[in-house]
Amino acid sequence: MKYIDENIPFDKCVQVSGWNRSRFDIALLLDALDWELLTMSVHIGDFNNNKSITVTHKKSHMKLQFIDAENLFGPMTLKACVEDYGDKSEHKY
């Protein structure tokens, strides 16, 4: 990817949220991504209990932040989390 003016900083982060996904994210990141172009820059938690992992592309500086909502909200079901923290509109789940 080439930019017209490479002196202009580009710092964009795309957040990927999920429920109970931390163990799947680390497996995906370690096995499937091309580490010559990527770095794992921010890692909150440990490999067994991840809260957030940020992967940065070395050339474009584009970031993917994988967030495990279950680890952030604590031990509860997805349904209980939606009832407690949702927008209170009617959803069927």
Short mmCIF file of N, CA and C in Angstrom, two decimals:
data_model
loop_
_atom_site.label_atom_id
_atom_site.label_comp_id
_atom_site.label_asym_id
_atom_site.label_seq_id
_atom_site.Cartn_x
_atom_site.Cartn_y
_atom_site.Cartn_z
N MET A 1 0.84 -1.16 0.00
CA MET A 1 0.00 0.00 0.00
C MET A 1 0.90 1.24 0.00
N LYS A 2 0.67 2.15 -0.93
CA LYS A 2 1.49 3.35 -1.06
C LYS A 2 0.61 4.57 -0.87
N TYR A 3 1.10 5.52 -0.08
CA TYR A 3 0.37 6.76 0.16
C TYR A 3 0.99 7.89 -0.65
N ILE A 4 0.17 8.89 -0.98
CA ILE A 4 0.67 10.04 -1.72
C ILE A 4 1.72 10.78 -0.90
N ASP A 5 1.39 11.07 0.35
CA ASP A 5 2.33 11.75 1.24
C ASP A 5 2.57 10.86 2.45
N GLU A 6 3.70 10.20 2.49
CA GLU A 6 3.99 9.26 3.57
C GLU A 6 4.34 9.95 4.88
N ASN A 7 4.45 11.27 4.89
CA ASN A 7 4.72 12.02 6.12
C ASN A 7 3.47 12.23 6.96
N ILE A 8 2.30 12.02 6.38
CA ILE A 8 1.05 12.16 7.11
C ILE A 8 0.84 10.87 7.90
N PRO A 9 0.72 10.97 9.24
CA PRO A 9 0.55 9.74 10.04
C PRO A 9 -0.82 9.11 9.81
N PHE A 10 -0.84 7.81 9.78
CA PHE A 10 -2.08 7.05 9.63
C PHE A 10 -2.17 6.10 10.80
N ASP A 11 -3.15 6.32 11.65
CA ASP A 11 -3.29 5.50 12.85
C ASP A 11 -4.77 5.16 13.03
N LYS A 12 -5.19 4.07 12.46
CA LYS A 12 -6.59 3.67 12.50
C LYS A 12 -6.68 2.32 13.20
N CYS A 13 -7.66 2.18 14.10
CA CYS A 13 -7.83 0.94 14.84
C CYS A 13 -9.24 0.40 14.60
N VAL A 14 -9.33 -0.84 14.16
CA VAL A 14 -10.61 -1.52 13.97
C VAL A 14 -10.79 -2.47 15.14
N GLN A 15 -11.88 -2.30 15.88
CA GLN A 15 -12.13 -3.15 17.04
C GLN A 15 -13.03 -4.31 16.65
N VAL A 16 -12.61 -5.50 17.04
CA VAL A 16 -13.34 -6.73 16.78
C VAL A 16 -13.75 -7.29 18.14
N SER A 17 -15.04 -7.17 18.46
CA SER A 17 -15.53 -7.61 19.77
C SER A 17 -16.20 -8.97 19.65
N GLY A 18 -16.12 -9.73 20.72
CA GLY A 18 -16.76 -11.03 20.75
C GLY A 18 -16.96 -11.48 22.18
N TRP A 19 -17.69 -12.56 22.33
CA TRP A 19 -17.98 -13.12 23.65
C TRP A 19 -17.28 -14.45 23.78
N ASN A 20 -16.45 -14.60 24.80
CA ASN A 20 -15.71 -15.84 25.07
C ASN A 20 -14.84 -16.23 23.88
N ARG A 21 -14.10 -15.28 23.36
CA ARG A 21 -13.31 -15.54 22.17
C ARG A 21 -11.82 -15.48 22.40
N SER A 22 -11.37 -15.19 23.62
CA SER A 22 -9.95 -14.94 23.84
C SER A 22 -9.07 -16.13 23.44
N ARG A 23 -9.48 -17.33 23.78
CA ARG A 23 -8.63 -18.48 23.45
C ARG A 23 -8.62 -18.76 21.95
N PHE A 24 -9.69 -18.38 21.24
CA PHE A 24 -9.74 -18.56 19.80
C PHE A 24 -8.91 -17.50 19.09
N ASP A 25 -8.93 -16.26 19.62
CA ASP A 25 -8.16 -15.18 19.00
C ASP A 25 -6.67 -15.46 19.03
N ILE A 26 -6.16 -15.90 20.16
CA ILE A 26 -4.72 -16.13 20.26
C ILE A 26 -4.30 -17.27 19.34
N ALA A 27 -5.13 -18.30 19.19
CA ALA A 27 -4.83 -19.39 18.26
C ALA A 27 -4.83 -18.89 16.82
N LEU A 28 -5.79 -18.04 16.48
CA LEU A 28 -5.85 -17.46 15.14
C LEU A 28 -4.62 -16.60 14.87
N LEU A 29 -4.28 -15.77 15.83
CA LEU A 29 -3.16 -14.85 15.63
C LEU A 29 -1.83 -15.58 15.51
N LEU A 30 -1.62 -16.58 16.32
CA LEU A 30 -0.33 -17.26 16.30
C LEU A 30 -0.16 -18.16 15.08
N ASP A 31 -1.25 -18.74 14.59
CA ASP A 31 -1.13 -19.71 13.50
C ASP A 31 -1.39 -19.13 12.11
N ALA A 32 -2.31 -18.18 11.98
CA ALA A 32 -2.80 -17.81 10.67
C ALA A 32 -2.24 -16.51 10.10
N LEU A 33 -1.69 -15.64 10.91
CA LEU A 33 -1.26 -14.34 10.41
C LEU A 33 0.20 -14.35 9.97
N ASP A 34 0.50 -13.50 9.01
CA ASP A 34 1.85 -13.38 8.47
C ASP A 34 2.65 -12.42 9.36
N TRP A 35 3.51 -12.97 10.21
CA TRP A 35 4.21 -12.18 11.21
C TRP A 35 5.35 -11.35 10.64
N GLU A 36 5.69 -11.53 9.37
CA GLU A 36 6.69 -10.65 8.75
C GLU A 36 6.12 -9.26 8.55
N LEU A 37 4.79 -9.16 8.40
CA LEU A 37 4.14 -7.87 8.17
C LEU A 37 3.40 -7.35 9.39
N LEU A 38 3.26 -8.17 10.43
CA LEU A 38 2.43 -7.80 11.58
C LEU A 38 3.20 -7.91 12.88
N THR A 39 2.77 -7.11 13.87
CA THR A 39 3.30 -7.23 15.23
C THR A 39 2.15 -7.22 16.21
N MET A 40 2.30 -7.98 17.30
CA MET A 40 1.32 -7.94 18.37
C MET A 40 1.82 -6.88 19.34
N SER A 41 1.20 -5.69 19.28
CA SER A 41 1.77 -4.56 19.99
C SER A 41 1.23 -4.39 21.41
N VAL A 42 -0.02 -4.69 21.64
CA VAL A 42 -0.59 -4.53 22.98
C VAL A 42 -1.29 -5.83 23.34
N HIS A 43 -0.97 -6.34 24.50
CA HIS A 43 -1.54 -7.60 24.94
C HIS A 43 -1.95 -7.42 26.40
N ILE A 44 -3.25 -7.40 26.68
CA ILE A 44 -3.75 -7.24 28.04
C ILE A 44 -4.22 -8.59 28.53
N GLY A 45 -3.70 -9.05 29.65
CA GLY A 45 -4.01 -10.37 30.18
C GLY A 45 -2.86 -11.31 29.89
N ASP A 46 -3.13 -12.62 29.98
CA ASP A 46 -2.12 -13.62 29.64
C ASP A 46 -2.66 -14.49 28.52
N PHE A 47 -1.90 -15.48 28.11
CA PHE A 47 -2.31 -16.29 26.96
C PHE A 47 -3.54 -17.14 27.26
N ASN A 48 -3.86 -17.40 28.52
CA ASN A 48 -5.04 -18.19 28.86
C ASN A 48 -6.26 -17.32 29.13
N ASN A 49 -6.06 -16.05 29.43
CA ASN A 49 -7.17 -15.17 29.79
C ASN A 49 -6.93 -13.79 29.18
N ASN A 50 -7.16 -13.66 27.88
CA ASN A 50 -6.92 -12.40 27.18
C ASN A 50 -8.12 -11.48 27.31
N LYS A 51 -7.87 -10.21 27.54
CA LYS A 51 -8.93 -9.22 27.52
C LYS A 51 -8.89 -8.44 26.21
N SER A 52 -7.70 -8.18 25.74
CA SER A 52 -7.55 -7.42 24.50
C SER A 52 -6.19 -7.71 23.88
N ILE A 53 -6.18 -7.87 22.56
CA ILE A 53 -4.95 -8.06 21.80
C ILE A 53 -5.01 -7.09 20.62
N THR A 54 -3.95 -6.34 20.40
CA THR A 54 -3.89 -5.43 19.26
C THR A 54 -2.79 -5.89 18.32
N VAL A 55 -3.14 -6.06 17.05
CA VAL A 55 -2.20 -6.46 16.02
C VAL A 55 -2.03 -5.28 15.07
N THR A 56 -0.77 -4.90 14.78
CA THR A 56 -0.48 -3.74 13.94
C THR A 56 0.25 -4.18 12.69
N HIS A 57 -0.19 -3.67 11.53
CA HIS A 57 0.49 -3.92 10.27
C HIS A 57 1.72 -3.01 10.22
N LYS A 58 2.89 -3.56 9.92
CA LYS A 58 4.14 -2.81 10.01
C LYS A 58 4.25 -1.67 9.00
N LYS A 59 3.69 -1.84 7.81
CA LYS A 59 3.83 -0.80 6.79
C LYS A 59 2.71 0.22 6.83
N SER A 60 1.47 -0.22 6.92
CA SER A 60 0.34 0.72 6.88
C SER A 60 -0.06 1.24 8.25
N HIS A 61 0.42 0.61 9.32
CA HIS A 61 0.09 0.96 10.71
C HIS A 61 -1.39 0.78 11.03
N MET A 62 -2.10 0.04 10.21
CA MET A 62 -3.49 -0.30 10.50
C MET A 62 -3.51 -1.28 11.66
N LYS A 63 -4.47 -1.10 12.58
CA LYS A 63 -4.52 -1.93 13.78
C LYS A 63 -5.84 -2.69 13.85
N LEU A 64 -5.77 -3.93 14.30
CA LEU A 64 -6.93 -4.73 14.65
C LEU A 64 -6.86 -4.99 16.14
N GLN A 65 -7.91 -4.62 16.85
CA GLN A 65 -7.94 -4.85 18.30
C GLN A 65 -9.03 -5.87 18.58
N PHE A 66 -8.61 -7.06 19.05
CA PHE A 66 -9.54 -8.13 19.40
C PHE A 66 -9.89 -7.99 20.88
N ILE A 67 -11.18 -7.82 21.17
CA ILE A 67 -11.65 -7.59 22.54
C ILE A 67 -12.56 -8.74 22.94
N ASP A 68 -12.29 -9.33 24.10
CA ASP A 68 -13.14 -10.38 24.66
C ASP A 68 -14.03 -9.73 25.72
N ALA A 69 -15.29 -9.49 25.37
CA ALA A 69 -16.21 -8.79 26.28
C ALA A 69 -16.49 -9.59 27.55
N GLU A 70 -16.47 -10.91 27.46
CA GLU A 70 -16.74 -11.73 28.65
C GLU A 70 -15.69 -11.48 29.73
N ASN A 71 -14.44 -11.37 29.34
CA ASN A 71 -13.38 -11.12 30.32
C ASN A 71 -13.42 -9.70 30.86
N LEU A 72 -13.99 -8.76 30.12
CA LEU A 72 -14.09 -7.39 30.60
C LEU A 72 -15.25 -7.20 31.58
N PHE A 73 -16.39 -7.87 31.32
CA PHE A 73 -17.57 -7.70 32.17
C PHE A 73 -17.60 -8.63 33.37
N GLY A 74 -16.84 -9.69 33.34
CA GLY A 74 -16.83 -10.62 34.47
C GLY A 74 -17.65 -11.85 34.18
N PRO A 75 -17.72 -12.76 35.17
CA PRO A 75 -18.40 -14.03 34.94
C PRO A 75 -19.92 -13.86 34.89
N MET A 76 -20.47 -13.90 33.70
CA MET A 76 -21.91 -13.87 33.48
C MET A 76 -22.18 -14.43 32.10
N THR A 77 -23.43 -14.74 31.83
CA THR A 77 -23.78 -15.24 30.51
C THR A 77 -23.94 -14.07 29.55
N LEU A 78 -23.91 -14.37 28.26
CA LEU A 78 -24.12 -13.33 27.25
C LEU A 78 -25.50 -12.70 27.41
N LYS A 79 -26.50 -13.52 27.69
CA LYS A 79 -27.86 -13.02 27.86
C LYS A 79 -27.94 -12.04 29.05
N ALA A 80 -27.30 -12.39 30.17
CA ALA A 80 -27.30 -11.50 31.34
C ALA A 80 -26.56 -10.20 31.04
N CYS A 81 -25.49 -10.27 30.28
CA CYS A 81 -24.74 -9.07 29.92
C CYS A 81 -25.58 -8.14 29.06
N VAL A 82 -26.29 -8.70 28.08
CA VAL A 82 -27.15 -7.88 27.22
C VAL A 82 -28.26 -7.25 28.03
N GLU A 83 -28.84 -8.00 28.97
CA GLU A 83 -29.90 -7.44 29.81
C GLU A 83 -29.37 -6.32 30.71
N ASP A 84 -28.16 -6.47 31.24
CA ASP A 84 -27.60 -5.46 32.15
C ASP A 84 -27.04 -4.25 31.42
N TYR A 85 -26.35 -4.47 30.30
CA TYR A 85 -25.63 -3.39 29.64
C TYR A 85 -26.18 -3.03 28.27
N GLY A 86 -27.20 -3.72 27.80
CA GLY A 86 -27.75 -3.46 26.47
C GLY A 86 -28.51 -2.15 26.41
N ASP A 87 -29.06 -1.85 25.24
CA ASP A 87 -29.75 -0.58 25.04
C ASP A 87 -31.21 -0.62 25.46
N LYS A 88 -31.65 -1.70 26.09
CA LYS A 88 -32.99 -1.87 26.66
C LYS A 88 -34.10 -1.91 25.62
N SER A 89 -33.77 -1.98 24.34
CA SER A 89 -34.80 -2.17 23.33
C SER A 89 -35.08 -3.67 23.23
N GLU A 90 -36.15 -4.02 22.57
CA GLU A 90 -36.54 -5.43 22.51
C GLU A 90 -35.71 -6.17 21.47
N HIS A 91 -34.99 -7.16 21.93
CA HIS A 91 -34.20 -8.03 21.05
C HIS A 91 -34.59 -9.47 21.34
N LYS A 92 -34.54 -10.28 20.33
CA LYS A 92 -34.74 -11.72 20.52
C LYS A 92 -33.40 -12.39 20.37
N TYR A 93 -32.98 -13.12 21.42
CA TYR A 93 -31.70 -13.81 21.39
C TYR A 93 -31.85 -15.17 21.98
#
